[in-house]
XYZ file of C-alpha atoms in Angstrom:
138
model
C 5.565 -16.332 10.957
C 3.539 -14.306 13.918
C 0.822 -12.100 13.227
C 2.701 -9.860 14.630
C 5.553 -10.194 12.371
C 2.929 -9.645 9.290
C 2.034 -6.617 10.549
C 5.431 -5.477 10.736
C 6.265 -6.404 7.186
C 2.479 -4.821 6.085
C 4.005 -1.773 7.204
C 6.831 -1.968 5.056
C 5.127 -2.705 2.242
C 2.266 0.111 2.346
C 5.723 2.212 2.597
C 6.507 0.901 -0.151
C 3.174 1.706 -2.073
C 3.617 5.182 -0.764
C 7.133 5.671 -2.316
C 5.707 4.035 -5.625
C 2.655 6.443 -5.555
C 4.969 9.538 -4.957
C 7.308 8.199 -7.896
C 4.317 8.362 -10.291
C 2.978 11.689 -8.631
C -0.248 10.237 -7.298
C -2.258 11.090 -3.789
C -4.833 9.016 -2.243
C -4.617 5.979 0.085
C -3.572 2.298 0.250
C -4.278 -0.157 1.830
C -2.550 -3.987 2.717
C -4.380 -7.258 4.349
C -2.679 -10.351 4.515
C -3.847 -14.098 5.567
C -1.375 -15.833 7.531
C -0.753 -19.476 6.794
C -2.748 -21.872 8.048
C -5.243 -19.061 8.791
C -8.520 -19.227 7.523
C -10.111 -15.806 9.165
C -7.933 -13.451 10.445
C -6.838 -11.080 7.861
C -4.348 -8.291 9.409
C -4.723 -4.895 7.717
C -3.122 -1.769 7.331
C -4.078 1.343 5.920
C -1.384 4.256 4.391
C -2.674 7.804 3.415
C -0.880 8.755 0.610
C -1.252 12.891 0.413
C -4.897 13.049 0.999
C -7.924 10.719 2.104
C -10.360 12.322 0.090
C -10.898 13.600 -3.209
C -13.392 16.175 -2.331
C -13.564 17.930 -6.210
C -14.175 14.522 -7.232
C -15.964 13.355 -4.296
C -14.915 10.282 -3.606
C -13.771 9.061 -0.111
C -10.446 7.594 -0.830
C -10.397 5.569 2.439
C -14.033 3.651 1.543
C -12.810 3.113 -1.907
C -9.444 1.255 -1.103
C -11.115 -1.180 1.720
C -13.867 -1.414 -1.064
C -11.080 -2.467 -3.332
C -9.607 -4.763 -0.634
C -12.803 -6.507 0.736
C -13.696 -7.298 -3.235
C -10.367 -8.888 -3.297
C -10.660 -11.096 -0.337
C -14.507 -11.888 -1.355
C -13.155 -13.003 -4.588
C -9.299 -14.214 -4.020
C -8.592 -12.313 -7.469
C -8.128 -8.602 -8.767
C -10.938 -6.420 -8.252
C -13.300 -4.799 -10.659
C -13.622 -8.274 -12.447
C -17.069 -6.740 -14.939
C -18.988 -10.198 -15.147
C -19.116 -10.767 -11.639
C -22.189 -8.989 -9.977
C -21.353 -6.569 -7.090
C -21.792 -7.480 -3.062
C -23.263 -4.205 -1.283
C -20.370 -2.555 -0.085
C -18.707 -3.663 -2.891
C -17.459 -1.006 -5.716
C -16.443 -2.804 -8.711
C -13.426 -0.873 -8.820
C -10.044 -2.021 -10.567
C -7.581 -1.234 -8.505
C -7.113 -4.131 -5.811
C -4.776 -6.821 -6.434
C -4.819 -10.389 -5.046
C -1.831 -13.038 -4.511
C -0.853 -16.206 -2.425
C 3.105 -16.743 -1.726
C 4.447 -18.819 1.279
C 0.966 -19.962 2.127
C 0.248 -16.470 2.976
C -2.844 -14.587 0.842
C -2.543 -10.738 -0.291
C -5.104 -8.341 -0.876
C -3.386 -5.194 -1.754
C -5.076 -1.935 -2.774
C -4.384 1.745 -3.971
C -6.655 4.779 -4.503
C -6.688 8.124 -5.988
C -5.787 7.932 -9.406
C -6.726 6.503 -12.562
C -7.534 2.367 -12.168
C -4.991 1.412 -13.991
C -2.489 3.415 -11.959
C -4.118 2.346 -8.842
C -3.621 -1.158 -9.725
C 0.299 -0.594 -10.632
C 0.760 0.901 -6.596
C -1.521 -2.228 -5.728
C 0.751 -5.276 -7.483
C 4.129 -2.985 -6.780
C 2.890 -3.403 -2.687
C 2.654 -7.078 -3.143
C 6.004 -7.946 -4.693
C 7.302 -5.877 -1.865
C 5.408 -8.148 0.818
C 6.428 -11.121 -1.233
C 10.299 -10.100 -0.300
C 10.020 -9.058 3.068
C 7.699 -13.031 3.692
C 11.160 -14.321 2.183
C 13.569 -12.199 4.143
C 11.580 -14.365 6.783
C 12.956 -17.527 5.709
């Protein structure tokens, strides 16, 4: 599969998210990178604003959090806001960013503007949808 054709189904998938994140009656942002196979450095990414970029009563810059999320996810190839591992700078420590491999292809998905927990739910819900579209591929 093409970077190109990543992209494409990225898009798709942060739809996706968005829908998900409407469904639960959620704002914020999320966010999708993807490792093609073979790869070993070029991540594609994507970014969705879900309502709102910022949560300025809470003051939190939704758009830094979710790449904060993601880039914890690719440092690590696992969920983010793992509590015994010590932080990178520019690193949050936020749950909320979810991590897969399918089709030789690695995921780092993230969501935020809720709770963590919920964040996490938009996060995984984005991946299974990229998991389909990679097959729809086939």
């Amino acid at each position: 599969m093409t970077n190109d054709e990543l992209r494409e189904k990225l898009a798709l998938a942060l739809n996706d998210m968005k829908a998900k994140a409407i469904e639960m009656g959620i704002e914020g942002v999320a966010v999708a990178s993807v490792l093609n196979k073979g790869d070993s450095v070029d991540w594609i990414g994507e970014m969705k604003v879900v309502g709102t970029p910022l949560d300025l009563k809470g003051g939190y810059n939704l758009v830094a959090v979710a790449w904060s999320k993601c880039g914890e996810v690719i440092a690590t190839l696992a969920d983010s806001g793992n509590p015994e591992r010590k932080n990178l700078t520019g690193e949050l420590g936020y749950t909320g960013g979810a991590y897969d491999e399918y089709e030789g292809c690695k995921m780092a998905f993230a969501f935020s503007g809720a709770t963590s927990e919920e964040d996490l739910v938009v996060a995984k819900h984005g991946i299974e949808k990229m998991k389909g579209y990679i097959s729809e591929q086939k």
